[in-house]
CSV table of C-alpha atoms and ligand atoms in Angstrom, one decimal:
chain,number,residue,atom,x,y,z
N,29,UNK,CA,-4.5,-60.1,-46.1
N,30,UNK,CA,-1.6,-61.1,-44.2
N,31,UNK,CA,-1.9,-62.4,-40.6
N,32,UNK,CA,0.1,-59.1,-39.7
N,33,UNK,CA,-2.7,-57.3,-41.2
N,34,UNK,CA,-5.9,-59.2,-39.4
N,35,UNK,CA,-4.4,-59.4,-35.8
N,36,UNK,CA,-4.2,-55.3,-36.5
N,37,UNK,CA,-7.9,-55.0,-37.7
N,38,UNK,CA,-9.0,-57.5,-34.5
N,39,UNK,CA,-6.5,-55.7,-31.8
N,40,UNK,CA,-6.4,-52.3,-32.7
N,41,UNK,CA,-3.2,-50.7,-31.5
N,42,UNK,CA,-4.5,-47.6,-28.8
N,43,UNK,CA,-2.7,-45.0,-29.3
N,44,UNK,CA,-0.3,-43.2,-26.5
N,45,UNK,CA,-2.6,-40.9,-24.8
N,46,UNK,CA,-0.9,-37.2,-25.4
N,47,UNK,CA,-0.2,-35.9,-21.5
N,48,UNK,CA,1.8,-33.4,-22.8
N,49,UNK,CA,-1.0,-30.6,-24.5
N,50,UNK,CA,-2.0,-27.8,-22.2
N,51,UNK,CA,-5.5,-27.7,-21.2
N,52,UNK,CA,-7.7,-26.0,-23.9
N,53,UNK,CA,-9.0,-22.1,-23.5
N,54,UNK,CA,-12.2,-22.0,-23.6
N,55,UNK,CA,-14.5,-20.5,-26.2
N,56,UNK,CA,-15.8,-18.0,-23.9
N,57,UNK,CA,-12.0,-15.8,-24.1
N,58,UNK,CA,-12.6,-15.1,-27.6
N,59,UNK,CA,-14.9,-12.6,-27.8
N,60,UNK,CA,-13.1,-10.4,-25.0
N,61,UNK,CA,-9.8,-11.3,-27.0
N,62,UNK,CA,-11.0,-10.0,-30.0
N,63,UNK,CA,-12.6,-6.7,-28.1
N,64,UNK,CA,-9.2,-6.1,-27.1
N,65,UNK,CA,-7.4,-6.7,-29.9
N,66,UNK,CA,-10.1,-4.3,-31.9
N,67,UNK,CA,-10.0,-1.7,-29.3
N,68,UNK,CA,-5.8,-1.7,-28.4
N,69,UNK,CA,-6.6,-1.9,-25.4
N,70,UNK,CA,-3.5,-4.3,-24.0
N,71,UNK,CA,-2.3,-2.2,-21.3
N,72,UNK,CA,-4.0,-2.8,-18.0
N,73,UNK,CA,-3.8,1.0,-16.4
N,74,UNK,CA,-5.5,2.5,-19.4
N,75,UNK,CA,-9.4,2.1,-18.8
N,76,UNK,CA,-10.4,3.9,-15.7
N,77,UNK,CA,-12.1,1.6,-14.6
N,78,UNK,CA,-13.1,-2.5,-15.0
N,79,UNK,CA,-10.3,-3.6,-16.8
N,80,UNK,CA,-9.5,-7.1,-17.3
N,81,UNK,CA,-6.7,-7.5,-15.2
N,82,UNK,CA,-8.8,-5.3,-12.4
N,83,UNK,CA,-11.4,-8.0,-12.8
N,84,UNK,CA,-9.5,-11.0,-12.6
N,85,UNK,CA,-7.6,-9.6,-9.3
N,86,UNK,CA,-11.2,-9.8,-7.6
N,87,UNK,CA,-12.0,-12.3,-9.2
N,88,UNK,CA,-9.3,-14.2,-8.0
N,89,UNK,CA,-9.5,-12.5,-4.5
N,90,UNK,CA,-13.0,-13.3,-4.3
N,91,UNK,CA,-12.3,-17.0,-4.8
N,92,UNK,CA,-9.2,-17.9,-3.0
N,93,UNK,CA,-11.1,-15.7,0.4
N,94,UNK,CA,-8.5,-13.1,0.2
N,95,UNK,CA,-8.6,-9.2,0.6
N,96,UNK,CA,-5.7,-8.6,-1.8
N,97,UNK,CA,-4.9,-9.9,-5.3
N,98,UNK,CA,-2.2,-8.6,-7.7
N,99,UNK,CA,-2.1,-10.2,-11.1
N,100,UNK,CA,1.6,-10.2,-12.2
N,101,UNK,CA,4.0,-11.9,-14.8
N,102,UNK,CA,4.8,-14.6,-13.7
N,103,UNK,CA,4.7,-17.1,-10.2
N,104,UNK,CA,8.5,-16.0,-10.4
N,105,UNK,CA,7.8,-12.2,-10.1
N,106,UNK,CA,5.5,-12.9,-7.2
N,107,UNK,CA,7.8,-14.9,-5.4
N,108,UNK,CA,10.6,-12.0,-6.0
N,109,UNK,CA,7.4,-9.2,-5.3
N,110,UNK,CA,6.5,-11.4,-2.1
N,111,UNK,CA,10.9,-11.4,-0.8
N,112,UNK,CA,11.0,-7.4,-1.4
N,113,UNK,CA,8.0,-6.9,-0.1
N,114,UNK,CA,8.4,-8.6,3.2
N,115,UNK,CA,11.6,-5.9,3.3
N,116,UNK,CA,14.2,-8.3,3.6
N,117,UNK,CA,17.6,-6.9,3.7
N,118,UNK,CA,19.8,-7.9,1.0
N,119,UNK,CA,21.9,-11.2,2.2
N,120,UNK,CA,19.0,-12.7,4.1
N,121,UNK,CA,18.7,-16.2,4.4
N,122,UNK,CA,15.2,-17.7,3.2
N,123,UNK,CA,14.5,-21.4,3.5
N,124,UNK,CA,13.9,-23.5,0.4
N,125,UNK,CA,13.3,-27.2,-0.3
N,126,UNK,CA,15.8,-28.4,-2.2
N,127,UNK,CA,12.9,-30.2,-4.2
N,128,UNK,CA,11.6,-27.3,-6.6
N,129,UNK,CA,12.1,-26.0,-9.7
N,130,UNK,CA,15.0,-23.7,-10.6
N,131,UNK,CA,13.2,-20.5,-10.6
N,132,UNK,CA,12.5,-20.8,-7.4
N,133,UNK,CA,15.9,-20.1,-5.7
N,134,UNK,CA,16.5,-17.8,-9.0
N,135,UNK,CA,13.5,-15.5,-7.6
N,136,UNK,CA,15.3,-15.9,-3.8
N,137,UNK,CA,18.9,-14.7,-5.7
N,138,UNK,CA,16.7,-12.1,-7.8
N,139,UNK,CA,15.9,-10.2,-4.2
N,140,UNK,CA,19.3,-10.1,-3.3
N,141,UNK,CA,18.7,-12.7,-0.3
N,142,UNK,CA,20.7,-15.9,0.5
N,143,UNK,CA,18.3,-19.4,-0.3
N,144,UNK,CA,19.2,-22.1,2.3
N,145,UNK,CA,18.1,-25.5,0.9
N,146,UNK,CA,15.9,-27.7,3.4
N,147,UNK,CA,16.1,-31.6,2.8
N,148,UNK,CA,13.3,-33.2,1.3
N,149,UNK,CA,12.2,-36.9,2.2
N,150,UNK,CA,11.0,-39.8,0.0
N,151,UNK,CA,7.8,-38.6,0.7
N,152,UNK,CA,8.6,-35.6,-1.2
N,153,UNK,CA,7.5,-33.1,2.3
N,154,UNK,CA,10.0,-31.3,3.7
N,155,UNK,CA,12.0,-32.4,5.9
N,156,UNK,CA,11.1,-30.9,9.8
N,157,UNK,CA,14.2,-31.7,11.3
N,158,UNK,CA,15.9,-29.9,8.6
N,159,UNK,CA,13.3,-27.6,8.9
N,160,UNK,CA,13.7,-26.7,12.2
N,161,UNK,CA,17.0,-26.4,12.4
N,162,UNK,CA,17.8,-24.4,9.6
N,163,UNK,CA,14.9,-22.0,11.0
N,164,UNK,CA,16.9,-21.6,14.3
N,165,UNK,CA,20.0,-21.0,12.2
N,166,UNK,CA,19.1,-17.4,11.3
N,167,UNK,CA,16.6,-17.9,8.5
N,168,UNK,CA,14.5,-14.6,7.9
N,169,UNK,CA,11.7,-15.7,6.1
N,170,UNK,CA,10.5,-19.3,4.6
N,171,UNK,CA,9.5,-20.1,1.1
N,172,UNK,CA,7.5,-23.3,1.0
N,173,UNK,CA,7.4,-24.3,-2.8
N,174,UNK,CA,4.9,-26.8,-2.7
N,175,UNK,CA,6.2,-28.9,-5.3
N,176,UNK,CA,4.5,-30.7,-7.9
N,177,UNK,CA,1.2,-29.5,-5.4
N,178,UNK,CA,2.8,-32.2,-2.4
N,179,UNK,CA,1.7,-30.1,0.8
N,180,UNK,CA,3.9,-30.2,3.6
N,181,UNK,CA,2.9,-30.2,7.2
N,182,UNK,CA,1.8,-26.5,7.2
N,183,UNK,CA,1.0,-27.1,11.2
N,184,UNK,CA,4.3,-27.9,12.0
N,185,UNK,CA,5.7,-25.3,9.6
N,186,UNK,CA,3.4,-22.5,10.6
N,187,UNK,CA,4.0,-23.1,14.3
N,188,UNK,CA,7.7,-23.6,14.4
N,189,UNK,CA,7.7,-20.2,12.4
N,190,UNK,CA,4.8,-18.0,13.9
N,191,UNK,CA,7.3,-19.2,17.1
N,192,UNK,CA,10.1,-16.9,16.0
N,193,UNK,CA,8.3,-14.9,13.8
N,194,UNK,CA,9.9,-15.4,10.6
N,195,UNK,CA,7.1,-14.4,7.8
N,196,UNK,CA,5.7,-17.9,5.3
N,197,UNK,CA,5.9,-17.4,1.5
N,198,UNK,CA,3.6,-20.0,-0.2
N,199,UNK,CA,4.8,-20.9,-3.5
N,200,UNK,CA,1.6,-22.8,-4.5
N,201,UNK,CA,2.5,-22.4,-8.4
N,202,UNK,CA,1.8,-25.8,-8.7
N,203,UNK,CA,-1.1,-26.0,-5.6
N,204,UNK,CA,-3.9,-24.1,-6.9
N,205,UNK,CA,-7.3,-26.2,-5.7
N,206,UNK,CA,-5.3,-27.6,-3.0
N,207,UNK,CA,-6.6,-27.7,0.3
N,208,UNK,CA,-4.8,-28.6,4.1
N,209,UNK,CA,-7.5,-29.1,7.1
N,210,UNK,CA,-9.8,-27.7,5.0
N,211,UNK,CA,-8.0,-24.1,3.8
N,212,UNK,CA,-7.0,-22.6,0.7
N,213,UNK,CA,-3.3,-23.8,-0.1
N,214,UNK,CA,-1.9,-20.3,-0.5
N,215,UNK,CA,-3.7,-18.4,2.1
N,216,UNK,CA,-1.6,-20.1,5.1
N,217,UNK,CA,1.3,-17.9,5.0
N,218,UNK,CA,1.7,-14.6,4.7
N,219,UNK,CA,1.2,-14.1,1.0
N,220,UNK,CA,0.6,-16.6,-1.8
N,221,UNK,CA,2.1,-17.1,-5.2
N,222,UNK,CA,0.3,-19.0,-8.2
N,223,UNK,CA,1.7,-19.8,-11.6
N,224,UNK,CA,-0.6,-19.5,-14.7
N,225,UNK,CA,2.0,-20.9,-17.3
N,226,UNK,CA,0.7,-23.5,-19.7
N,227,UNK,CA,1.8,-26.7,-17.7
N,228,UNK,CA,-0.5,-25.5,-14.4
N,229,UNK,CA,-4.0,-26.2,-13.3
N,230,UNK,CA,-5.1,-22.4,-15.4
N,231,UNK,CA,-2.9,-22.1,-18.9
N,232,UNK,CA,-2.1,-18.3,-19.6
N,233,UNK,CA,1.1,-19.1,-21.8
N,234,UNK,CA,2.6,-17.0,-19.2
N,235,UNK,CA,1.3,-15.3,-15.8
N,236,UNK,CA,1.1,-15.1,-12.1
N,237,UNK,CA,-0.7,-13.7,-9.0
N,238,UNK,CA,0.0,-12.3,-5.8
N,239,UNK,CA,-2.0,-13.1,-2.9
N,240,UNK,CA,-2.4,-11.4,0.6
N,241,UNK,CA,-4.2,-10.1,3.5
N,242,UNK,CA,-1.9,-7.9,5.2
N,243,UNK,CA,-2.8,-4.3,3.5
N,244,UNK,CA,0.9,-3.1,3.6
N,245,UNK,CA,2.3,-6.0,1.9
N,246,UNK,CA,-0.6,-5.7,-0.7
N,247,UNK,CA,0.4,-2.3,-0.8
N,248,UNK,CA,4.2,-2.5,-1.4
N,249,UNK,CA,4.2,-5.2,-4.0
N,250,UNK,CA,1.2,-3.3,-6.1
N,251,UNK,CA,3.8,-0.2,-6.4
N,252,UNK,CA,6.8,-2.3,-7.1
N,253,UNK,CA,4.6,-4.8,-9.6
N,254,UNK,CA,4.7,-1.4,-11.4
N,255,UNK,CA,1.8,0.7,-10.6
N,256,UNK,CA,3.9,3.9,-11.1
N,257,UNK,CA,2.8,7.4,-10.6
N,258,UNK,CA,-1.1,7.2,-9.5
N,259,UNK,CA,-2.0,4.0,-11.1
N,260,UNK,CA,-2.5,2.3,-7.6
N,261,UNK,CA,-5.7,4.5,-7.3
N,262,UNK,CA,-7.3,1.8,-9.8
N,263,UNK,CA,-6.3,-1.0,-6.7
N,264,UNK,CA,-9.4,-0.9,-4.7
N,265,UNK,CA,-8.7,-0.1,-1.1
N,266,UNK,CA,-5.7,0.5,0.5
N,267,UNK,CA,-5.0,4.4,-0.5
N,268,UNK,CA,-3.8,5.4,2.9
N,269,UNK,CA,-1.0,2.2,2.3
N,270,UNK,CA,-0.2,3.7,-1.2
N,271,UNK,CA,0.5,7.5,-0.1
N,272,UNK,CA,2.4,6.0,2.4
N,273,UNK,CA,4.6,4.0,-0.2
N,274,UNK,CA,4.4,6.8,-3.3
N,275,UNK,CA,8.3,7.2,-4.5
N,276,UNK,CA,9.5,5.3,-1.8
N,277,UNK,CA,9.7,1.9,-3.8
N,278,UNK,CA,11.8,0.9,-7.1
N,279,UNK,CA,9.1,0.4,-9.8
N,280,UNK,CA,10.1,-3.5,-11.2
N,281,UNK,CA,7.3,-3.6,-13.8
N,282,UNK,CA,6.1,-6.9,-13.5
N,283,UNK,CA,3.0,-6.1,-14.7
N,284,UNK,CA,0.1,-8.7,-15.8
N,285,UNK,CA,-1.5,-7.4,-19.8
N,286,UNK,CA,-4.9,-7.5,-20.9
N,287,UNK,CA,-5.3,-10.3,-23.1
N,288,UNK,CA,-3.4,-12.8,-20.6
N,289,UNK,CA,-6.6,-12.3,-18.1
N,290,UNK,CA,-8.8,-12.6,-21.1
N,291,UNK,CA,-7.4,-15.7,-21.3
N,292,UNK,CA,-7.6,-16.4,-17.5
N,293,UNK,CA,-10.7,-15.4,-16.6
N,294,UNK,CA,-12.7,-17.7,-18.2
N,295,UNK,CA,-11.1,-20.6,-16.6
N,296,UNK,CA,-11.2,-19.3,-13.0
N,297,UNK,CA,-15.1,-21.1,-13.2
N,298,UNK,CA,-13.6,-24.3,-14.3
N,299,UNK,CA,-11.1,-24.8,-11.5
N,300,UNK,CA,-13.3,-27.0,-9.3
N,301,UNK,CA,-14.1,-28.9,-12.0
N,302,UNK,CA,-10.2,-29.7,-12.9
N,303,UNK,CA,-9.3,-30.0,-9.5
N,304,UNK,CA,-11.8,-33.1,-9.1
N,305,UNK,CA,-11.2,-35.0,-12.5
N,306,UNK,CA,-7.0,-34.4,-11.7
N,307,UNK,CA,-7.8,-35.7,-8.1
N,308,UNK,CA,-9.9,-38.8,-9.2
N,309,UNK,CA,-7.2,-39.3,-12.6
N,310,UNK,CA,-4.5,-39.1,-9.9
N,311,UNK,CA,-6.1,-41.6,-7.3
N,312,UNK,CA,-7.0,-43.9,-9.8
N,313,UNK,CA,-3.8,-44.7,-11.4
N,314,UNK,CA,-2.1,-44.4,-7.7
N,315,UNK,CA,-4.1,-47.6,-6.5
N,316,UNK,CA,-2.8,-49.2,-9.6
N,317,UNK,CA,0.6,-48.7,-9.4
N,318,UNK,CA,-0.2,-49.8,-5.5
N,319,UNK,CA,-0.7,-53.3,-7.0
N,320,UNK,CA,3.2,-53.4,-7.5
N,321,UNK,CA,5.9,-53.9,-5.0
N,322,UNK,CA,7.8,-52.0,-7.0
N,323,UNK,CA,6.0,-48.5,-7.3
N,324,UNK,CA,5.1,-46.7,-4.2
N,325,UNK,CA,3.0,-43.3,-4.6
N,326,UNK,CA,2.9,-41.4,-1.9
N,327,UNK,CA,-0.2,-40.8,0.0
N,328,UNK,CA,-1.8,-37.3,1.3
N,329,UNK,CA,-1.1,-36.0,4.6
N,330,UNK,CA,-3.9,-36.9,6.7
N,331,UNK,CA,-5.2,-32.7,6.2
N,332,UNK,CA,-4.4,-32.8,2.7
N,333,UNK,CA,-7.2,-32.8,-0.3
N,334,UNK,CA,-4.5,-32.5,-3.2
N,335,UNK,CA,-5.5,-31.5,-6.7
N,336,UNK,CA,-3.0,-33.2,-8.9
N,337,UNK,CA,-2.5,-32.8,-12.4
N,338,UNK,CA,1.1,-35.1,-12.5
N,339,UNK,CA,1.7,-38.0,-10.7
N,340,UNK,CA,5.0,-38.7,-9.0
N,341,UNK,CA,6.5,-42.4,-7.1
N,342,UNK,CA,9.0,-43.8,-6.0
N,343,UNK,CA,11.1,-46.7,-7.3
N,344,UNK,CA,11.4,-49.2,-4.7
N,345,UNK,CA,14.0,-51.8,-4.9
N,346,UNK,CA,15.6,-50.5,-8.2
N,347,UNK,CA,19.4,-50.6,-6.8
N,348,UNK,CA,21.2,-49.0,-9.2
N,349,UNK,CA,21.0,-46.6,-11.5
N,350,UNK,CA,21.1,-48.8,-14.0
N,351,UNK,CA,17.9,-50.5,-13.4
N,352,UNK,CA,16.0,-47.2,-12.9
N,353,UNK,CA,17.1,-46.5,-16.3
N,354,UNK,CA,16.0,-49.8,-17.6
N,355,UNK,CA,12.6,-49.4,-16.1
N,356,UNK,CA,12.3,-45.8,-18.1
N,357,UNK,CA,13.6,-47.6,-21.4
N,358,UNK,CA,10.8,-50.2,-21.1
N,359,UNK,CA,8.0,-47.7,-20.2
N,360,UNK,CA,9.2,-45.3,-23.4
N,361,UNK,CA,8.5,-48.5,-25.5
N,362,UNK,CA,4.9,-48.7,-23.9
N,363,UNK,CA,4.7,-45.3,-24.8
N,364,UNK,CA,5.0,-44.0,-21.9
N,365,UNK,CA,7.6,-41.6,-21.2
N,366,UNK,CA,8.5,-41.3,-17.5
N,367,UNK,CA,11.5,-39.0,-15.8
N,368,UNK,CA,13.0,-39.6,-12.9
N,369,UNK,CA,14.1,-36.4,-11.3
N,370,UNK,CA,17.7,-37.2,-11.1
N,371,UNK,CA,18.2,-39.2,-13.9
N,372,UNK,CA,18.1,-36.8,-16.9
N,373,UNK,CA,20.6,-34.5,-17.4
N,374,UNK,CA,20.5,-30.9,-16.5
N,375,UNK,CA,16.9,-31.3,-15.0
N,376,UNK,CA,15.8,-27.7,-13.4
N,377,UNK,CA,14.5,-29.5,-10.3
N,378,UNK,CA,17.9,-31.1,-9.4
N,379,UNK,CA,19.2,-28.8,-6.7
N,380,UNK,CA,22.8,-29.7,-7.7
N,381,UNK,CA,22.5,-28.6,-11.3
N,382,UNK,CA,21.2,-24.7,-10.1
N,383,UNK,CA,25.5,-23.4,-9.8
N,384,UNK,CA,24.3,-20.6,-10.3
N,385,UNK,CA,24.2,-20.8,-6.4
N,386,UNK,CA,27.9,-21.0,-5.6
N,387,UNK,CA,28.7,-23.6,-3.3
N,388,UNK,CA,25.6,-26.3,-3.1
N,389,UNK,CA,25.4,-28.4,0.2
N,390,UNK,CA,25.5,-32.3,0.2
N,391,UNK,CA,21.8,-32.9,0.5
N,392,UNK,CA,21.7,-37.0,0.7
N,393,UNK,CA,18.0,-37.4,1.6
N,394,UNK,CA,16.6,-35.4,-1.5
N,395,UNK,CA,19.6,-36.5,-3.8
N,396,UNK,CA,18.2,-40.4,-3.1
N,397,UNK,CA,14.8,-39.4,-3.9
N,398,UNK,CA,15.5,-37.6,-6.8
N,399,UNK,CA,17.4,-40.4,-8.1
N,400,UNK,CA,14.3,-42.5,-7.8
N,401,UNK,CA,11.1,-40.4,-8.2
N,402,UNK,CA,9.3,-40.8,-11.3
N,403,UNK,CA,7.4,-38.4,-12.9
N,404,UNK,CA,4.4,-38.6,-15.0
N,405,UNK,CA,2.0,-35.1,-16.6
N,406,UNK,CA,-1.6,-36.8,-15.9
N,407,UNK,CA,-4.1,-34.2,-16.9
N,408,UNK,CA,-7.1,-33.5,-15.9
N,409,UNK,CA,-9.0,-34.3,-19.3
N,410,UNK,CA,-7.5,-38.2,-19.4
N,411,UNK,CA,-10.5,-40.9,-19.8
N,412,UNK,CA,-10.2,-44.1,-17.7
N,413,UNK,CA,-8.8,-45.5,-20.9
N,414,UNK,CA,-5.9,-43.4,-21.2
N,415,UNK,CA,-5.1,-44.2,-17.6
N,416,UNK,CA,-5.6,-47.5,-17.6
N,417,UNK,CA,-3.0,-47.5,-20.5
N,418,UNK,CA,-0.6,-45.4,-18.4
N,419,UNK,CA,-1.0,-48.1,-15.7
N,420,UNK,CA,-0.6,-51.0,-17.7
N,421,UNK,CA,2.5,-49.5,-19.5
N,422,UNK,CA,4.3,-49.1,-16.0
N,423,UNK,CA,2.8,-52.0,-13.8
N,424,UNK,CA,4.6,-54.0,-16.9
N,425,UNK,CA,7.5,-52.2,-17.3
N,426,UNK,CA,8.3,-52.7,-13.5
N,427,UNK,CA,7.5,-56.2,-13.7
N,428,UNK,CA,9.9,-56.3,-16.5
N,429,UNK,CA,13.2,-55.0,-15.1
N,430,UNK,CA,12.7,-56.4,-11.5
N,431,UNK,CA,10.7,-60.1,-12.3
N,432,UNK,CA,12.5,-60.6,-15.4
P,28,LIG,C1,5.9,-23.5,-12.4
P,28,LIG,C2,6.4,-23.3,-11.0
P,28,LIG,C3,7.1,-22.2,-10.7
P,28,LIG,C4,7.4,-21.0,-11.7
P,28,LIG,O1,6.2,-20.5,-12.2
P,28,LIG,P1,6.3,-19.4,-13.4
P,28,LIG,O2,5.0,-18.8,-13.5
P,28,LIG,O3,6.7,-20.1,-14.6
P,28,LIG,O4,7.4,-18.4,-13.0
P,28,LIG,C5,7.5,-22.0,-9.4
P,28,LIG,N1,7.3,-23.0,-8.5
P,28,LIG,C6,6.7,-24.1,-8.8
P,28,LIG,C7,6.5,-25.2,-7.7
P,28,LIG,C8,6.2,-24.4,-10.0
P,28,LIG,O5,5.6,-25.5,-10.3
């Protein structure tokens, strides 16, 4: 045997841990799956009563504390849903941090209103100066995208807009599990938007919800989500609302199917569960990286109780580009594959790749974060081992590039 061959057998090589698989559906969906796909019956206005979808909405409602859920296509089509239903006229200006992901100044477009983008800071919150003066600027309504699940100060935000009265969107695709001073990320503002695509906290493939407690926004997005004709009579609640609305409202079919809350229900138990393995995975590798002067990951707000399942931090002292790069290069050959925001080309969450938008402002405090936030998928089903090898692989890269 060659010497190759023994130091193998004595120091086996562990293998990269895979962050990139969804979390697993569990057993439980089949059945119903199979029930549906036996019976046809996909479309979620056809059983007169206790379908799927029905059941998730309370489901849903039930746990978030809410009076009104609508399961919808997508954490897109509620954020749209959420815009027209708030009745903005078309060319209003919404806030948006300029640290989110594409489709979340597409949705603002989508409803014919104007996003304004709202600095973000190294600590990936917004920005309140910003804030606040965009806000006095003319902004009609705000849409807090709580990216990657970082909360920002939802007292300063609710106060400086409950002051003028300009109606909060939470876009807490990315939040779901996440509390601030001890509430429900999604059920501070006005309505609430979650994201059930593979890469969240619940994995649909595809699929969003709608949250509220105001019965006429419930109301105006259930119709325009698609509920044409009399099909709102299988929303529980709310008729008065709904005769109110009948014909009044475009019909945007936006509509949540069957099998997707056969796939969803299932997993609604499990949150908790997810929320507290991310939350430990997260905190974990965090003090580790602490151990570098190089890595910095930014701490929760002192009302924050995050549920992570990604880990972002900044590069501290990398000066160029270059270096940032380098750090990347040496991580990849750990097996580790990190992006940084800014760095890769065409990335979705770089505000100054969405043209789409016209005209994009000079954003410098976000653009310098961006160009030095790492980002890292940490799921909620890693073992210690697997995070101990993502540690390693970055406390050594860092080392590498900056001690040389
Ligand atoms: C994923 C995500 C979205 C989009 O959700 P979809 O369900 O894919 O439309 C919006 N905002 C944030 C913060 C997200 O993470």
């Amino acid at each position: 045997m060659s010497t190759d061959a023994v130091a193998k057998r004595i120091q086996p090589v562990r293998p990269a841990p895979n962050v990139y698989d969804a979390e697993p559906i569990p057993e439980a969906a089949r059945a119903e799956i199979d029930r549906l796909l036996a019976s046809g019956d996909l479309f979620r206005y056809t059983a007169p009563e206790g379908a799927p979808v029905a059941r998730l909405e309370a489901e849903f409602a039930e746990y978030m504390g809410v009076r009104y859920a609508l399961a919808v296509s997508s954490c897109s089509a509620a954020l749209f849903l959420a815009l027209r239903a708030l009745d903005l006229q078309p060319g209003a200006k919404v806030l948006v941090p300029a640290f989110t992901f594409a489709a979340v100044p597409s949705a603002v477009v989508h409803a014919n209103c104007v996003p304004v983008l709202v600095e973000v800071g190294e600590d990936l919150r917004i920005d309140m100066a910003d804030f606040r003066a965009k806000l006095a600027d003319g902004a009609q309504a705000a849409l807090i995208s709580h990216m990657r699940g970082h909360t920002s100060d939802m007292d300063a935000i609710m106060a400086a807009c409950d002051a003028l009265g300009v109606p909060v969107i939470e876009d807490a695709a990315h939040s779901l599990g996440t509390r601030w001073d001890g509430r429900k990320i999604g059920t501070i503002g006005k309505i609430g938007c979650f994201s059930f695509q593979s890469y969240k906290l619940v994995n649909a493939g595809e699929g969003g919800m709608f949250i509220t407690d105001d019965p006429e926004i419930a109301a105006r997005a259930v119709i325009m989500s698609g509920a044409y004709e009399h099909n709102w009579k299988k929303h529980p609640g709310l008729q008065n609302s709904f005769h109110l609305w009948q014909n009044k409202l475009p019909l945007y079919n936006m509509r949540m199917q069957n099998l997707s809350a056969a796939v969803i229900r299932p997993q609604i138990p499990l949150i908790e569960d997810r929320v507290a393995s991310g939350r430990a995975n997260h905190d974990y590798v965090a003090a580790r990286l602490g151990a570098s002067p190089w890595m910095a990951v930014p701490p929760a707000l002192a009302k924050e109780e995050r549920a992570p399942d990604s880990l972002q931090f900044l590069l501290r002292g990398f000066d160029s580009d270059e270096e940032a790069r380098a750090f990347q290069a040496a991580a990849d050959r750990r097996g580790v594959s990190v992006q940084v925001f800014g760095l890769s080309r065409d990335n979705a969450r770089a505000f100054w790749n969405w043209q789409f938008l016209g005209d994009l402002p000079e954003l410098p405090k976000t653009r310098a974060m961006l160009m030095r936030a790492g980002d890292l998928r940490l799921p909620a089903r890693l073992k210690r081992g697997d995070l101990d090898f993502i540690a390693d692989a970055l406390l050594a890269a860092a080392a590498e590039v900056k001690d040389g």
